[in-house]
């Protein structure tokens, strides 16, 4: 049966009493029909059966006659049946409808209970760069579907200079409900905060915990009068652990000493406890430090809280910090060991006392091979600790784990050395050998290390040609990061003077 006969068949089927046959005919006519058949599908769009109306909308979209679509699709977009609305909105977008009636139909669909229809409406409005219904558009920021609220925010961003859109966004930030207000507060640029001070202060008492969290986050860097006092007062009255955690973090970040008493109250809470420990470390008062000392050795405390307390002890850096943290490197809880490593890393960065350097170096190097959970964390803590270099050189040569060899090589680079002496030639040879290591991560850090050595020290090489050839090979490696590191090392080698 040729196309002409098929079209004649579809036209006859549209007159049948059977609903399914009429719907199939409308779809087929949209696929094979010609522009003159658009009027037949327009008549089918008022069929009493929703299946046929949906098929007529689909057929009009396929047929590609915009004039016919403009006559009926906006009506079908308001149909009582969601299948009809969906097919009509898809067809209108396919035909790139741009009439006022299409925009009004999209505006109604912004409130449709079917999230697919809300998406279709947003696609059409974004194509035309119009808001449709401004309050409904901004309210979609509270939509539970990410595909909906994400598209809504993208359109709002495009229309950010529209006064009506801007005013509705600010109104929602001040007095909106639930998730919409939360997302507006998260997504508005920082310069808007000063316009929202009064509403933010009242928002700290909003019935929604999510709103209170968003308000506290928004106020973290505000310097307006009364902000610190309001945050502290809210924290004293707060009963929700997640909100308290956010407030503790904000007040700790601000260095507000009013955080100490509520932080002590929340320290044992499994949700807010870690933020309480970090806040105590941030204010760094003697009562706070004494409580942190007790927390790191209190095995009844939740593990995450002890870990945060250990990191905070390192931040405070009191005389006994090293001796409190070193035993924690053997704690049964991995998170506590990680917190101790972070605390010791902060002490290393801020400068250890001479008698502390070797014990810390020995303990942290031992963690590299003894604790697979903290290898890179430990490597970061060791950065700049010269007393660890002899052991790190041995590990770069002999460690069985490729990750450990990679960490050791990464610490041989000269960031904290004023000259290329102190074993520099041997370190460069180790980095060159690392280019041939069987572990990709080792090759990557060997290339990075060579680039840093050459850029910083200009270390001469007797085997420049061989190194150049090897780096050239790695610059063609399938791994993007390895190619990038090798290319940077080649540039540094080219810039390095052979003398």
Coordinates of C-alpha atoms in Angstrom, one line a residue:
X1 CA 0.0 0.0 0.0
X2 CA 1.5 3.3 -1.1
X3 CA 1.4 6.6 0.8
X4 CA -1.7 7.8 -1.2
X5 CA -3.6 4.7 -0.3
X6 CA -2.5 4.9 3.3
X7 CA -3.7 8.5 3.6
X8 CA -7.1 7.5 2.1
X9 CA -7.2 4.6 4.6
X10 CA -6.5 7.0 7.6
X11 CA -9.2 9.4 6.4
X12 CA -11.8 6.6 6.3
X13 CA -10.6 5.3 9.8
X14 CA -11.2 8.8 11.3
X15 CA -14.9 8.2 10.6
X16 CA -15.1 4.9 12.5
X17 CA -16.9 4.5 15.8
X18 CA -13.9 2.7 17.4
X19 CA -11.9 5.2 19.5
X20 CA -8.6 3.3 19.1
X21 CA -8.9 3.2 15.3
X22 CA -9.6 7.0 15.1
X23 CA -6.7 7.7 17.4
X24 CA -4.3 5.5 15.3
X25 CA -5.6 7.2 12.1
X26 CA -4.9 10.7 13.5
X27 CA -1.3 9.7 14.4
X28 CA -0.8 8.1 11.0
X29 CA -2.1 11.1 9.2
X30 CA 0.3 13.3 11.0
X31 CA 3.1 11.1 9.9
X32 CA 2.2 10.7 6.2
X33 CA -0.3 13.5 5.5
X34 CA 0.2 16.6 3.5
X35 CA -0.5 20.2 4.6
X36 CA -4.0 20.1 3.2
X37 CA -4.8 17.4 5.8
X38 CA -4.2 19.7 8.7
X39 CA -7.9 20.8 8.6
X40 CA -8.9 17.1 9.2
X41 CA -6.7 16.9 12.3
X42 CA -8.2 20.3 13.5
X43 CA -11.6 18.7 13.3
X44 CA -10.3 15.6 15.2
X45 CA -9.1 17.9 18.0
X46 CA -12.7 18.3 19.2
X47 CA -13.4 14.6 19.2
X48 CA -15.2 13.5 22.4
X49 CA -12.5 10.9 23.2
X50 CA -9.4 12.2 24.9
X51 CA -7.3 9.6 23.1
X52 CA -8.3 11.0 19.7
X53 CA -7.7 14.6 20.8
X54 CA -4.2 13.7 22.1
X55 CA -3.5 11.9 18.8
X56 CA -4.7 14.9 16.8
X57 CA -2.3 17.2 18.8
X58 CA 0.5 14.7 18.1
X59 CA -0.4 14.6 14.4
X60 CA -0.5 18.4 14.1
X61 CA 3.0 18.6 15.6
X62 CA 4.3 16.0 13.2
X63 CA 2.5 17.5 10.2
X64 CA 4.3 20.8 10.7
X65 CA 1.7 23.3 9.7
X66 CA 2.0 26.2 12.2
X67 CA -1.1 28.0 11.1
X68 CA -3.3 25.0 11.9
X69 CA -1.5 24.4 15.2
X70 CA -2.1 28.0 16.3
X71 CA -5.9 27.5 15.8
X72 CA -6.3 24.6 18.3
X73 CA -3.2 23.7 20.2
X74 CA -3.5 26.4 22.8
X75 CA -7.1 25.1 23.5
X76 CA -5.9 21.6 23.8
X77 CA -3.2 22.8 26.3
X78 CA -6.1 23.6 28.6
X79 CA -7.8 20.2 28.0
X80 CA -9.2 18.4 31.1
X81 CA -7.2 15.3 30.2
X82 CA -3.4 15.5 31.1
X83 CA -2.5 13.3 28.1
X84 CA -4.0 15.8 25.7
X85 CA -2.3 18.7 27.5
X86 CA 1.0 17.0 27.2
X87 CA 0.8 16.2 23.5
X88 CA -0.6 19.6 22.7
X89 CA 2.3 21.4 24.6
X90 CA 4.9 19.2 22.9
X91 CA 3.3 19.9 19.5
X92 CA 3.2 23.6 20.1
X93 CA 6.8 23.7 21.1
X94 CA 7.7 21.6 18.0
X95 CA 5.9 24.1 15.8
X96 CA 7.7 26.9 17.7
X97 CA 4.4 28.6 18.5
X98 CA 4.8 32.2 19.6
X99 CA 1.3 33.6 19.8
X100 CA -0.2 35.4 22.9
X101 CA -2.6 32.5 23.3
X102 CA 0.3 30.0 23.5
X103 CA 2.0 32.2 26.1
X104 CA -1.2 32.3 28.2
X105 CA -1.6 28.5 27.9
X106 CA 2.0 28.0 29.1
X107 CA 1.3 30.4 32.0
X108 CA -1.6 28.1 33.1
X109 CA 0.6 25.0 32.7
X110 CA 3.1 26.4 35.2
X111 CA 0.7 25.4 37.9
X112 CA -0.2 22.0 36.3
X113 CA 0.0 19.0 38.7
X114 CA 1.9 17.0 36.0
X115 CA 5.6 17.9 36.2
X116 CA 6.1 17.0 32.6
X117 CA 3.6 19.7 31.6
X118 CA 5.4 22.3 33.9
X119 CA 8.6 21.4 32.1
X120 CA 6.9 21.8 28.6
X121 CA 5.6 25.2 29.6
X122 CA 9.0 26.3 30.9
X123 CA 10.6 25.2 27.6
X124 CA 8.1 27.2 25.6
X125 CA 8.5 30.3 27.8
X126 CA 12.3 30.1 27.7
X127 CA 12.3 29.8 24.0
X128 CA 10.3 33.1 23.8
X129 CA 12.2 34.6 26.8
X130 CA 8.9 35.6 28.6
X131 CA 7.8 34.8 32.1
X132 CA 4.2 33.9 31.4
X133 CA 2.9 34.2 35.0
X134 CA 5.6 35.8 37.2
X135 CA 4.4 34.6 40.6
X136 CA 3.8 31.1 39.3
X137 CA 7.3 31.1 37.6
X138 CA 9.1 32.1 40.8
X139 CA 7.0 29.7 42.9
X140 CA 8.4 26.9 40.8
X141 CA 11.7 27.4 42.6
X142 CA 10.1 25.4 45.3
X143 CA 9.2 22.5 43.0
X144 CA 10.3 19.1 44.2
X145 CA 11.4 18.1 40.7
X146 CA 14.9 19.3 39.9
X147 CA 14.2 19.4 36.2
X148 CA 11.4 21.9 37.0
X149 CA 13.0 24.3 39.5
X150 CA 16.3 24.2 37.6
X151 CA 14.6 25.4 34.4
X152 CA 12.6 27.9 36.3
X153 CA 15.8 29.4 37.8
X154 CA 17.5 29.5 34.4
X155 CA 14.5 31.4 32.9
X156 CA 14.5 33.8 35.9
X157 CA 18.2 34.4 35.4
X158 CA 17.6 35.3 31.8
X159 CA 14.8 37.6 32.8
X160 CA 16.6 39.1 35.8
X161 CA 16.4 42.7 34.4
X162 CA 12.6 42.5 34.1
X163 CA 11.2 44.6 37.0
X164 CA 8.3 42.3 37.7
X165 CA 10.5 39.3 37.9
X166 CA 13.1 41.0 40.1
X167 CA 10.4 42.3 42.5
X168 CA 8.8 38.9 42.8
X169 CA 12.1 37.2 43.5
X170 CA 12.9 39.8 46.3
X171 CA 9.4 39.3 47.7
X172 CA 9.9 35.6 47.8
X173 CA 13.2 36.0 49.6
X174 CA 11.5 38.2 52.2
X175 CA 8.2 36.4 52.8
X176 CA 8.0 33.4 50.5
X177 CA 7.1 29.9 51.7
X178 CA 9.2 26.8 52.2
X179 CA 11.5 25.5 49.4
X180 CA 10.9 28.5 47.1
X181 CA 12.2 30.9 49.7
X182 CA 15.1 28.6 50.5
X183 CA 16.2 28.4 46.9
X184 CA 15.9 32.1 46.3
X185 CA 18.0 32.8 49.4
X186 CA 20.6 30.3 48.1
X187 CA 20.7 31.6 44.6
X188 CA 20.4 35.3 44.9
X189 CA 23.8 37.1 44.5
X190 CA 25.4 38.4 47.7
X191 CA 24.9 42.1 47.0
X192 CA 21.1 41.5 47.5
X193 CA 21.6 40.6 51.2
X194 CA 21.6 44.2 52.4
X195 CA 18.1 44.7 50.9
X196 CA 16.9 41.7 52.9
X197 CA 18.3 42.5 56.4
X198 CA 15.0 43.0 58.2
X199 CA 13.3 40.0 56.6
X200 CA 16.3 37.8 57.3
X201 CA 16.3 38.8 60.9
X202 CA 12.6 37.7 61.2
X203 CA 13.3 34.7 59.0
X204 CA 15.5 33.2 61.8
X205 CA 12.3 32.4 63.5
X206 CA 10.5 31.0 60.5
X207 CA 8.5 27.8 61.3
X208 CA 10.4 25.9 58.5
X209 CA 13.8 24.5 59.6
X210 CA 15.0 24.7 56.0
X211 CA 14.2 28.4 55.8
X212 CA 16.0 29.0 59.1
X213 CA 19.1 27.2 57.7
X214 CA 19.0 29.2 54.5
X215 CA 18.6 32.5 56.4
X216 CA 21.5 31.6 58.6
X217 CA 23.7 30.7 55.7
X218 CA 22.8 34.0 54.0
X219 CA 23.7 36.0 57.1
X220 CA 27.1 34.4 57.6
X221 CA 29.1 37.3 56.1
X222 CA 26.7 40.1 56.8
X223 CA 28.1 43.0 59.0
X224 CA 24.8 44.9 59.5
X225 CA 24.1 46.0 63.1
X226 CA 22.2 43.4 65.1
X227 CA 23.1 40.4 62.9
X228 CA 25.5 38.7 65.3
X229 CA 23.2 39.3 68.3
X230 CA 20.2 37.8 66.3
X231 CA 22.2 34.8 65.3
X232 CA 23.4 34.2 68.9
X233 CA 19.9 34.6 70.3
X234 CA 18.5 32.2 67.7
X235 CA 21.1 29.6 68.6
X236 CA 20.3 29.8 72.3
X237 CA 16.6 29.2 71.5
X238 CA 17.1 26.6 68.7
X239 CA 15.9 23.0 69.2
X240 CA 16.5 21.6 65.8
X241 CA 19.9 20.0 65.5
X242 CA 20.4 20.7 61.8
X243 CA 19.6 24.4 62.2
X244 CA 21.8 24.5 65.3
X245 CA 24.7 23.0 63.3
X246 CA 24.3 25.8 60.7
X247 CA 24.2 28.5 63.3
X248 CA 27.2 27.1 65.1
X249 CA 29.1 27.1 61.9
X250 CA 28.1 30.7 61.1
X251 CA 28.9 32.1 64.5
X252 CA 32.2 30.1 64.6
X253 CA 33.1 31.5 61.2
X254 CA 32.4 35.0 62.6
X255 CA 34.6 34.3 65.6
X256 CA 31.7 35.3 67.9
X257 CA 32.4 34.2 71.5
X258 CA 28.8 34.0 72.2
X259 CA 28.9 30.7 70.5
X260 CA 30.8 29.0 73.4
X261 CA 27.9 28.2 75.8
X262 CA 25.5 26.8 73.2
X263 CA 28.4 24.9 71.5
X264 CA 29.1 23.1 74.8
X265 CA 25.4 22.2 75.0
X266 CA 25.3 20.7 71.5
X267 CA 28.7 19.0 71.7
X268 CA 27.3 15.5 72.3
X269 CA 24.6 15.8 69.7
X270 CA 25.4 13.4 66.8
X271 CA 24.2 16.0 64.2
X272 CA 25.4 19.3 65.6
X273 CA 28.4 18.0 67.6
X274 CA 31.0 18.3 64.9
X275 CA 30.0 21.9 64.1
X276 CA 30.0 22.7 67.9
X277 CA 33.6 21.4 68.1
X278 CA 34.7 23.4 65.1
X279 CA 33.0 26.5 66.5
X280 CA 34.9 26.1 69.8
X281 CA 38.1 25.8 67.9
X282 CA 37.4 28.9 65.9
X283 CA 36.8 31.1 68.9
X284 CA 39.9 29.7 70.6
X285 CA 39.2 30.7 74.2
X286 CA 40.7 28.8 77.2
X287 CA 37.3 27.3 78.2
X288 CA 36.7 26.2 74.7
X289 CA 40.1 24.6 74.3
X290 CA 39.8 22.8 77.7
X291 CA 36.5 21.3 76.5
X292 CA 38.1 20.2 73.2
X293 CA 40.9 18.6 75.1
X294 CA 38.4 16.6 77.1
X295 CA 36.4 15.7 73.9
X296 CA 39.3 14.2 71.9
X297 CA 39.9 11.6 74.7
X298 CA 36.3 10.9 75.6
X299 CA 35.5 7.7 73.8
X300 CA 31.8 8.1 74.6
X301 CA 31.6 11.1 72.2
X302 CA 30.3 10.4 68.7
X303 CA 33.3 9.7 66.3
X304 CA 32.6 12.6 64.0
X305 CA 32.6 15.0 66.9
X306 CA 35.9 13.6 68.3
X307 CA 37.4 14.0 64.8
X308 CA 36.3 17.6 64.5
X309 CA 37.6 18.3 68.0
X310 CA 41.0 16.8 67.0
X311 CA 41.2 19.1 64.0
X312 CA 40.1 22.0 66.2
X313 CA 42.8 21.2 68.8
X314 CA 45.4 21.5 66.0
X315 CA 43.9 24.8 64.9
X316 CA 44.1 26.3 68.4
X317 CA 47.8 25.1 68.7
X318 CA 48.2 25.1 72.5
X319 CA 51.4 23.8 74.0
X320 CA 50.1 20.2 74.4
X321 CA 48.3 19.9 71.1
X322 CA 50.9 17.6 69.5
X323 CA 50.9 15.2 72.5
X324 CA 47.1 15.1 72.5
X325 CA 46.9 14.3 68.8
X326 CA 49.7 11.8 68.3
X327 CA 48.0 9.0 70.3
X328 CA 44.8 9.5 68.2
X329 CA 46.7 8.3 65.1
X330 CA 46.1 4.8 66.6
X331 CA 42.5 5.3 67.4
X332 CA 40.2 2.4 66.4
X333 CA 37.8 4.9 64.5
X334 CA 39.0 5.9 61.1
X335 CA 37.3 9.3 61.3
X336 CA 39.1 10.1 64.5
X337 CA 42.5 9.2 62.9
X338 CA 41.6 11.4 60.0
X339 CA 40.8 14.3 62.4
X340 CA 44.1 13.8 64.2
X341 CA 46.0 13.9 60.9
X342 CA 44.1 17.2 60.0
X343 CA 45.0 18.7 63.3
X344 CA 48.7 17.7 63.0
X345 CA 48.7 19.1 59.5
X346 CA 47.5 22.4 60.7
X347 CA 50.3 22.4 63.4
X348 CA 52.9 21.6 60.8
X349 CA 51.7 24.4 58.5
X350 CA 51.6 26.9 61.4
X351 CA 55.1 25.9 62.6
X352 CA 56.0 23.1 65.0
X353 CA 58.5 23.6 67.9
X354 CA 61.9 22.1 67.2
X355 CA 61.4 19.2 69.7
X356 CA 58.0 18.4 68.1
X357 CA 59.1 18.0 64.5
X358 CA 60.8 14.6 64.5
X359 CA 58.0 12.8 66.5
X360 CA 55.4 14.3 64.2
X361 CA 57.3 13.3 61.1
X362 CA 57.8 9.7 62.3
X363 CA 54.2 9.3 63.3
X364 CA 52.8 10.8 60.1
X365 CA 55.1 8.8 57.8
X366 CA 54.1 5.6 59.7
X367 CA 50.4 6.5 58.8
X368 CA 51.3 6.5 55.1
X369 CA 51.8 2.8 55.1
X370 CA 49.7 1.9 58.0
X371 CA 46.4 3.6 57.2
X372 CA 45.0 3.3 53.7
X373 CA 42.1 5.5 54.6
X374 CA 44.2 8.6 55.2
X375 CA 47.1 8.4 52.7
X376 CA 46.5 11.6 50.8
X377 CA 45.3 13.4 53.9
X378 CA 48.6 12.4 55.6
X379 CA 50.6 13.5 52.6
X380 CA 49.0 16.9 52.8
X381 CA 49.8 17.1 56.6
X382 CA 53.5 16.2 55.8
X383 CA 54.0 19.0 53.3
X384 CA 57.0 21.2 54.2
X385 CA 58.2 18.9 57.1
X386 CA 61.8 18.5 56.2
X387 CA 62.4 15.9 58.9
X388 CA 60.2 13.5 57.0
X389 CA 62.2 13.7 53.7
X390 CA 64.6 10.7 54.4
X391 CA 61.7 8.4 55.1
X392 CA 59.7 9.8 52.2
X393 CA 62.6 9.1 49.8
X394 CA 62.7 5.5 51.0
X395 CA 59.0 5.1 50.4
X396 CA 59.2 6.6 46.9
X397 CA 61.7 3.9 46.1
X398 CA 60.4 0.9 48.0
X399 CA 56.7 1.3 49.0
X400 CA 54.6 -1.6 47.6
X401 CA 51.5 0.5 47.2
X402 CA 51.5 2.8 44.2
X403 CA 49.4 5.4 46.0
X404 CA 52.0 5.6 48.8
X405 CA 54.8 6.0 46.2
X406 CA 52.8 8.7 44.5
X407 CA 52.3 10.6 47.7
X408 CA 56.0 10.4 48.6
X409 CA 57.0 11.7 45.2
X410 CA 54.6 14.6 45.5
X411 CA 56.3 15.7 48.7
X412 CA 59.8 15.8 47.1
X413 CA 59.0 19.0 45.2
X414 CA 60.7 22.1 46.3
X415 CA 57.9 24.4 47.4
X416 CA 59.3 25.0 50.9
X417 CA 63.0 25.0 50.0
X418 CA 65.0 28.1 49.2
X419 CA 67.6 26.2 47.1
X420 CA 67.8 23.0 45.1
X421 CA 70.3 21.5 47.6
X422 CA 69.7 18.9 50.3
X423 CA 69.5 15.8 48.1
X424 CA 68.0 17.6 45.2
X425 CA 69.8 15.7 42.5
X426 CA 68.7 12.3 44.0
X427 CA 65.2 13.6 44.3
X428 CA 65.2 14.6 40.6
X429 CA 66.4 11.2 39.7
X430 CA 63.6 9.6 41.7
X431 CA 61.1 11.8 39.9
X432 CA 62.6 10.7 36.5
X433 CA 62.4 7.1 37.5
X434 CA 58.7 7.7 38.5
X435 CA 57.9 8.5 34.9
X436 CA 58.3 4.7 34.1
X437 CA 56.4 3.5 37.1
X438 CA 53.6 1.0 36.4
X439 CA 51.1 3.0 38.5
X440 CA 49.5 5.8 36.6
X441 CA 49.2 8.0 39.7
X442 CA 53.0 7.7 40.3
X443 CA 53.7 8.8 36.7
X444 CA 51.3 11.7 37.1
X445 CA 53.0 13.0 40.3
X446 CA 56.4 12.3 38.9
X447 CA 55.6 14.6 35.9
X448 CA 54.1 17.2 38.3
X449 CA 57.1 17.1 40.6
X450 CA 59.5 17.4 37.7
X451 CA 57.7 20.5 36.4
X452 CA 57.8 22.1 39.8
X453 CA 61.5 21.3 40.3
X454 CA 62.5 22.7 36.9
X455 CA 60.4 25.8 37.2
X456 CA 61.6 26.6 40.7
X457 CA 65.2 25.4 40.7
X458 CA 66.3 25.0 37.1
X459 CA 68.1 21.8 38.1
X460 CA 70.5 20.6 35.4
X461 CA 70.1 17.1 34.0
X462 CA 72.7 14.9 32.3
X463 CA 70.0 12.9 30.6
X464 CA 67.8 15.7 29.3
X465 CA 67.2 14.0 26.0
X466 CA 65.9 10.8 27.6
X467 CA 63.7 12.7 29.9
X468 CA 62.4 14.8 27.1
X469 CA 61.6 11.6 25.1
X470 CA 59.8 10.0 28.0
X471 CA 57.7 13.2 28.7
X472 CA 56.9 13.3 25.0
X473 CA 55.5 9.8 25.2
X474 CA 53.5 10.6 28.3
X475 CA 52.1 13.8 26.6
X476 CA 50.3 11.3 24.3
X477 CA 49.0 9.1 27.1
X478 CA 45.2 8.3 27.1
X479 CA 44.9 9.8 30.6
X480 CA 44.0 13.6 30.2
X481 CA 45.6 14.5 33.5
X482 CA 48.8 12.7 32.7
X483 CA 49.0 14.4 29.3
X484 CA 48.5 17.8 30.9
X485 CA 51.2 17.2 33.6
X486 CA 53.7 15.8 31.0
X487 CA 53.1 18.8 28.7
X488 CA 53.7 21.2 31.5
X489 CA 56.9 19.4 32.4
X490 CA 58.1 19.6 28.8
X491 CA 57.6 23.3 28.8
X492 CA 59.6 23.7 32.0
X493 CA 62.3 21.5 30.6
X494 CA 62.5 23.7 27.5
X495 CA 62.8 26.8 29.7
X496 CA 65.4 25.3 31.9
X497 CA 69.0 26.3 31.2
X498 CA 71.3 23.3 30.8
X499 CA 74.1 25.1 32.7

